[in-house]
PDB file of C-alpha atoms in Angstrom:
ATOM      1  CA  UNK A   4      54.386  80.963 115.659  1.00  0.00           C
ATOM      2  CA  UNK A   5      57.524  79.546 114.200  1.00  0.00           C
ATOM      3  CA  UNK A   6      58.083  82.679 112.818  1.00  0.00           C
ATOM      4  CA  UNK A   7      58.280  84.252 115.983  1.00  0.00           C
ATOM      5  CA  UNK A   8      60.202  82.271 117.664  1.00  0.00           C
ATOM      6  CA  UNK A   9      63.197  82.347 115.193  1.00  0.00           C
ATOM      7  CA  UNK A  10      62.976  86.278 115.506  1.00  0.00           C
ATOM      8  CA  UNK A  11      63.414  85.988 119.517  1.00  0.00           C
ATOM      9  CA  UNK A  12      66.247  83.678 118.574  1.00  0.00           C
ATOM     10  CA  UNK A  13      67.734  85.454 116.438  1.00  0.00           C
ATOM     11  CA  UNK A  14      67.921  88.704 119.235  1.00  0.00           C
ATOM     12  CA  UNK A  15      68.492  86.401 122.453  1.00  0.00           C
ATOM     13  CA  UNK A  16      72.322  85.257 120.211  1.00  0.00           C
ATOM     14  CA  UNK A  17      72.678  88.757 118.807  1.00  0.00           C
ATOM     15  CA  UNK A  18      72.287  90.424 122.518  1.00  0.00           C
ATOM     16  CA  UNK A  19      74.518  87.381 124.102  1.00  0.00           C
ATOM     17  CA  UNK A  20      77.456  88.513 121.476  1.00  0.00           C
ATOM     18  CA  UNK A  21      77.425  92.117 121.619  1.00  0.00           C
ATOM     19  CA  UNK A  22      77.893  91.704 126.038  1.00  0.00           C
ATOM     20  CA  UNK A  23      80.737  89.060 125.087  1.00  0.00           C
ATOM     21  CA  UNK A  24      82.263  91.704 123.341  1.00  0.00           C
ATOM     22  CA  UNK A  25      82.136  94.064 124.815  1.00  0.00           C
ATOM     23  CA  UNK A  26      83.556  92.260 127.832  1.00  0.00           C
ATOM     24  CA  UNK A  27      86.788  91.712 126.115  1.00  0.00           C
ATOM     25  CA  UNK A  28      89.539  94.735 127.395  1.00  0.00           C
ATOM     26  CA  UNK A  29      91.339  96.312 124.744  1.00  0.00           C
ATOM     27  CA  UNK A  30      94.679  95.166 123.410  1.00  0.00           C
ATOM     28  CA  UNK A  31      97.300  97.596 121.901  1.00  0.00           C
ATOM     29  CA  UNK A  32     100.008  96.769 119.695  1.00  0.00           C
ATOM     30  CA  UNK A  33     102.534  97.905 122.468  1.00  0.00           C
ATOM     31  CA  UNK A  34     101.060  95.598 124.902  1.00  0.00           C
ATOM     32  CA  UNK A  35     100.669  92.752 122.310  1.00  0.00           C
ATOM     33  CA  UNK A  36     104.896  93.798 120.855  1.00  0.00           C
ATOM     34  CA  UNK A  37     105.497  94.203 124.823  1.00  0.00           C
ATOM     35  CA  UNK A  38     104.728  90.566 125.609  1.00  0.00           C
ATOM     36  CA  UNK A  39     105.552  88.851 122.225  1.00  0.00           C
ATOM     37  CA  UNK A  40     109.280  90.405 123.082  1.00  0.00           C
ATOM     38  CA  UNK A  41     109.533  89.623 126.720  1.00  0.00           C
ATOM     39  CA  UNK A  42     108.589  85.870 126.301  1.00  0.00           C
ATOM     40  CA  UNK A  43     111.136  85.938 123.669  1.00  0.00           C
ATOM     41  CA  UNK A  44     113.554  87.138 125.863  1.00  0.00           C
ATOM     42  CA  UNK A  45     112.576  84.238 128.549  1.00  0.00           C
ATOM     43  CA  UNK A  46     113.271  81.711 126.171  1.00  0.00           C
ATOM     44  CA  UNK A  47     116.508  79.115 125.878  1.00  0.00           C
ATOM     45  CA  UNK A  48     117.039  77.319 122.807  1.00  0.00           C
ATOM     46  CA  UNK A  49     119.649  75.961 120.421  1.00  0.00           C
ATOM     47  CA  UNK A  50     120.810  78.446 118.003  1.00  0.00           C
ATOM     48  CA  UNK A  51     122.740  76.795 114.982  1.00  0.00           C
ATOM     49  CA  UNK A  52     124.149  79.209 112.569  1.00  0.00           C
ATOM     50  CA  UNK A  53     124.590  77.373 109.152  1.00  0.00           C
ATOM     51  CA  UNK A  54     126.661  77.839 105.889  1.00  0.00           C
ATOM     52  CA  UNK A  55     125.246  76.789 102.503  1.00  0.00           C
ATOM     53  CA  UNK A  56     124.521  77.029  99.019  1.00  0.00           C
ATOM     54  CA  UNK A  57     122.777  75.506  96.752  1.00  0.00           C
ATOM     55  CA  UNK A  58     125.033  72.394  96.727  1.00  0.00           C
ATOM     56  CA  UNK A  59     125.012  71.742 100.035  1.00  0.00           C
ATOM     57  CA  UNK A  60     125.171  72.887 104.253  1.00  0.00           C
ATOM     58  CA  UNK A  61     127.572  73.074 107.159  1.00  0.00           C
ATOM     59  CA  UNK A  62     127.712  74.031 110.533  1.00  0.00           C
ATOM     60  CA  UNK A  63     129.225  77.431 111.566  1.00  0.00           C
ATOM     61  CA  UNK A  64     128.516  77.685 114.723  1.00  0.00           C
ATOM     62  CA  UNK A  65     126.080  76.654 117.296  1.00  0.00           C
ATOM     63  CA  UNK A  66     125.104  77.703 121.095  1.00  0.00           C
ATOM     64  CA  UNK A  67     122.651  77.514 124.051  1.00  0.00           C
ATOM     65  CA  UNK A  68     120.894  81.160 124.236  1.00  0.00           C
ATOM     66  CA  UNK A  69     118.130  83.461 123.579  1.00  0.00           C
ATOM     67  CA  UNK A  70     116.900  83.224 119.790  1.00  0.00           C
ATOM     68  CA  UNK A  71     117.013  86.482 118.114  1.00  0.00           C
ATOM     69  CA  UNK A  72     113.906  87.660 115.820  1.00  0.00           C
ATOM     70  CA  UNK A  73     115.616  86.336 112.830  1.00  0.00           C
ATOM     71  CA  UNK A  74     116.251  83.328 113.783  1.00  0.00           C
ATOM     72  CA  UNK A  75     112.673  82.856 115.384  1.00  0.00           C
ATOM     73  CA  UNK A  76     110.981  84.265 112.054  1.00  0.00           C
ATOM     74  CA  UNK A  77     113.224  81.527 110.054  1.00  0.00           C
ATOM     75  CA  UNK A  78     111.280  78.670 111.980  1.00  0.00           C
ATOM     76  CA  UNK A  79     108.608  78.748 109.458  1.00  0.00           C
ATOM     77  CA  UNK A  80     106.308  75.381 107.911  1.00  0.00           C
ATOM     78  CA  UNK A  81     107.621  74.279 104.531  1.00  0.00           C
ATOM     79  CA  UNK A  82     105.426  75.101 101.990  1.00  0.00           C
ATOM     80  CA  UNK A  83     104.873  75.129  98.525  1.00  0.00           C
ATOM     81  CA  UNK A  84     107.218  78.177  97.691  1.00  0.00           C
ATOM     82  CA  UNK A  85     109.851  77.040  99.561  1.00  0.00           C
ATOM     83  CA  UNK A  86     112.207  76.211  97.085  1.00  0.00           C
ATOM     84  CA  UNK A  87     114.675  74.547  99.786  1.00  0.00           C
ATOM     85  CA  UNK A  88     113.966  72.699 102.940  1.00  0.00           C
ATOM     86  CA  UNK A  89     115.659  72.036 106.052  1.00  0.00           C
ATOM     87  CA  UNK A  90     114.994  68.593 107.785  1.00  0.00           C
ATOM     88  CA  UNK A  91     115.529  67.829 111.642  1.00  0.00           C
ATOM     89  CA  UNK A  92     116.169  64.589 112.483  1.00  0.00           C
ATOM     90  CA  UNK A  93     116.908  63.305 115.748  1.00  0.00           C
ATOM     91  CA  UNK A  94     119.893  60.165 116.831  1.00  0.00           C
ATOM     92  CA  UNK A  95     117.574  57.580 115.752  1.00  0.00           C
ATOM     93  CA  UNK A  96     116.762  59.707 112.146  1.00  0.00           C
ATOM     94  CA  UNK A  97     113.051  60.228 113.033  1.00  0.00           C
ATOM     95  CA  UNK A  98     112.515  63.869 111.939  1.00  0.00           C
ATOM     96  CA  UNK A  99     111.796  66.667 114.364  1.00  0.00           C
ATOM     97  CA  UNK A 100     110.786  69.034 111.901  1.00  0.00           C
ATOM     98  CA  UNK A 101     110.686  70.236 108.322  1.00  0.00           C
ATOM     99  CA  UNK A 102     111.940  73.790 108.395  1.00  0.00           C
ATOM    100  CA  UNK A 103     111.057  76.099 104.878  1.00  0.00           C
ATOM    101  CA  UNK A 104     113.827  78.282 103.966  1.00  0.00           C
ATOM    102  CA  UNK A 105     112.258  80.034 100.827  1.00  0.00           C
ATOM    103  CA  UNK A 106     114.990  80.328  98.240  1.00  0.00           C
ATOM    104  CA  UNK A 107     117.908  82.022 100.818  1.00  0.00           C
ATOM    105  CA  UNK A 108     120.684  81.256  98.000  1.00  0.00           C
ATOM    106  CA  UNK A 109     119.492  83.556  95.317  1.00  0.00           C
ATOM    107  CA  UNK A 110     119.745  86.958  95.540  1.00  0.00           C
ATOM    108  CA  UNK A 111     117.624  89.146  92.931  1.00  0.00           C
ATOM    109  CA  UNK A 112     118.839  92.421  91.338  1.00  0.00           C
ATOM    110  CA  UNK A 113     117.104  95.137  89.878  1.00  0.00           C
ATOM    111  CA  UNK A 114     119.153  97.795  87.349  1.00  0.00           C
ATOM    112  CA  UNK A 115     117.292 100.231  85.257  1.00  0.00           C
ATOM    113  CA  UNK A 116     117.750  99.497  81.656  1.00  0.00           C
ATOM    114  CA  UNK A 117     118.114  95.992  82.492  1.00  0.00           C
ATOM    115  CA  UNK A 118     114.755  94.954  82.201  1.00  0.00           C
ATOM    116  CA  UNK A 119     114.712  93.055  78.881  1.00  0.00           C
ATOM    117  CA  UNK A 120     117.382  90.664  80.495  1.00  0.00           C
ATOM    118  CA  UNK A 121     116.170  86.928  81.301  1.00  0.00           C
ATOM    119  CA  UNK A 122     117.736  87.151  84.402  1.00  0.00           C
ATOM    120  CA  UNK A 123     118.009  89.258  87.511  1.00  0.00           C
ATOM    121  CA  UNK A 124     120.002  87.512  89.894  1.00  0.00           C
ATOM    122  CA  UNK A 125     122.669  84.988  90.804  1.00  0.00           C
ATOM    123  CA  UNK A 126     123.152  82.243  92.714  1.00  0.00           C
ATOM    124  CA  UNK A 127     125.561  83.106  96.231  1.00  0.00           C
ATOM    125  CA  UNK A 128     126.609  81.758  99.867  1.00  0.00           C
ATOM    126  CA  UNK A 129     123.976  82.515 102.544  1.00  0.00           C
ATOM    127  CA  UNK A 130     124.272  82.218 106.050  1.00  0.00           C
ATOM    128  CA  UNK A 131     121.208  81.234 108.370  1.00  0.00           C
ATOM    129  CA  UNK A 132     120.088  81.549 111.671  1.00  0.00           C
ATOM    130  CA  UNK A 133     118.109  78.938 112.940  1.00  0.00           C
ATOM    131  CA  UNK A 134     116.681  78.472 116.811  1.00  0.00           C
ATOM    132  CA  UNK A 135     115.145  75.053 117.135  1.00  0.00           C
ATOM    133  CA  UNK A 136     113.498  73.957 121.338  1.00  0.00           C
ATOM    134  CA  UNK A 137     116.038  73.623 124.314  1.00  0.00           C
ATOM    135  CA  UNK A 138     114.424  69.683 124.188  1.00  0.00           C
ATOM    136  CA  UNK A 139     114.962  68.839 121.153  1.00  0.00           C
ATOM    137  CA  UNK A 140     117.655  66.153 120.867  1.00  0.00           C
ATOM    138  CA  UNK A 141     119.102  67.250 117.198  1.00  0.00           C
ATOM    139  CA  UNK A 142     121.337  64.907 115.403  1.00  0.00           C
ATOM    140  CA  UNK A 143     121.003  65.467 111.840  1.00  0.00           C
ATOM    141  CA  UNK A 144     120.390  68.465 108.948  1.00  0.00           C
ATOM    142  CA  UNK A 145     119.602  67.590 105.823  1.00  0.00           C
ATOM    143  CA  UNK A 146     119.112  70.243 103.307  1.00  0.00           C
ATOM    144  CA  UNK A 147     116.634  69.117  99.678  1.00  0.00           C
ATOM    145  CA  UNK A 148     115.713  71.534  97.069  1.00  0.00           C
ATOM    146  CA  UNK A 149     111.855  71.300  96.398  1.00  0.00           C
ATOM    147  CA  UNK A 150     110.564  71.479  93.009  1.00  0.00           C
ATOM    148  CA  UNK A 151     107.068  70.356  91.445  1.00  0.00           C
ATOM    149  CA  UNK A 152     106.459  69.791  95.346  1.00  0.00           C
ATOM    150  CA  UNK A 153     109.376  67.031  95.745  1.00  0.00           C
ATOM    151  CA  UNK A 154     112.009  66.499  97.709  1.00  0.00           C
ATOM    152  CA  UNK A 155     115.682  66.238  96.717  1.00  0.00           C
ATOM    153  CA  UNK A 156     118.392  65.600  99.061  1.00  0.00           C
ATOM    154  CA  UNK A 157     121.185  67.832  98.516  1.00  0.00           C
ATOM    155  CA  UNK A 158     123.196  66.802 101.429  1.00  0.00           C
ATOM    156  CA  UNK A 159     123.233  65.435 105.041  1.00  0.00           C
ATOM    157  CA  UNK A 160     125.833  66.802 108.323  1.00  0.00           C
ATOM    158  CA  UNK A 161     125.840  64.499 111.346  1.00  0.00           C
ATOM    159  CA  UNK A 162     125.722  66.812 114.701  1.00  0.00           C
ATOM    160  CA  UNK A 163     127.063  65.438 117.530  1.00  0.00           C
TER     161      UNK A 163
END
């Protein structure tokens, strides 16, 4: 009898997913594009463009507008293979976030016949685009280099 009653079960959850999906309406990738795009395009924030290299930040330029899809894909969690780091701090120094940046400050080069090289690259000046919320009351950068997953502080630039 126990056997049984697994078995119905079993078909009463199976039945109750296949309606529940077969509720759902289809989604297209220029519907989902389509509305990804025009909430970007209803959205204020503050758009810092910043200098650097790898000894150090400063502030280009910075304005109240519509983040572009650069500057919305650089918002990203710092994570292990970030090998610098952008902290937000507020006027009080609490941090607002902890922006990964990757490793914008090298740029990799690939020659033929220039394989058996140890290197493939140099270091260079990078510019980023960064979009942080309308809200957020920023005060501080401070750019660290991240290796063996710790910080270093490479250098801090006072906003306002």
């Amino acid at each position: 009898m126990g056997k049984m009653v697994r078995i119905l079960n079993t078909l009463l959850v199976l039945f109750m997913c296949i309606d529940l999906i077969a509720d759902l309406p289809p989604i297209s990738k220029e519907d989902f594009e389509k509305d990804y795009y025009s909430l970007q395009d209803e959205i204020n924030a503050q758009i810092y463009r910043i200098e650097g290299s790898r000894f150090g930040i400063s502030i280009k330029d910075s304005r109240v507008g519509k983040p572009s899809t650069v500057a919305i894909k650089n918002m990203k969690m710092l994570s292990s293979s970030d090998k610098y780091a952008l902290q937000v701090l507020d006027k009080s120094k609490k941090e607002i976030f902890m922006i990964g940046l990757g490793d914008p400050f090298y740029i990799h080069a690939q020659h033929i016949d220039f394989e058996d090289r140890d290197f493939f690259g140099g270091y260079v000046d990078a510019e980023l685009e960064i979009a942080l919320p309308f809200e957020a009351d920023v005060a501080y950068f401070i750019l660290f280099s991240q290796e063996d997953k710790f910080l270093k502080k490479i250098n801090e630039i006072k906003i306002k």
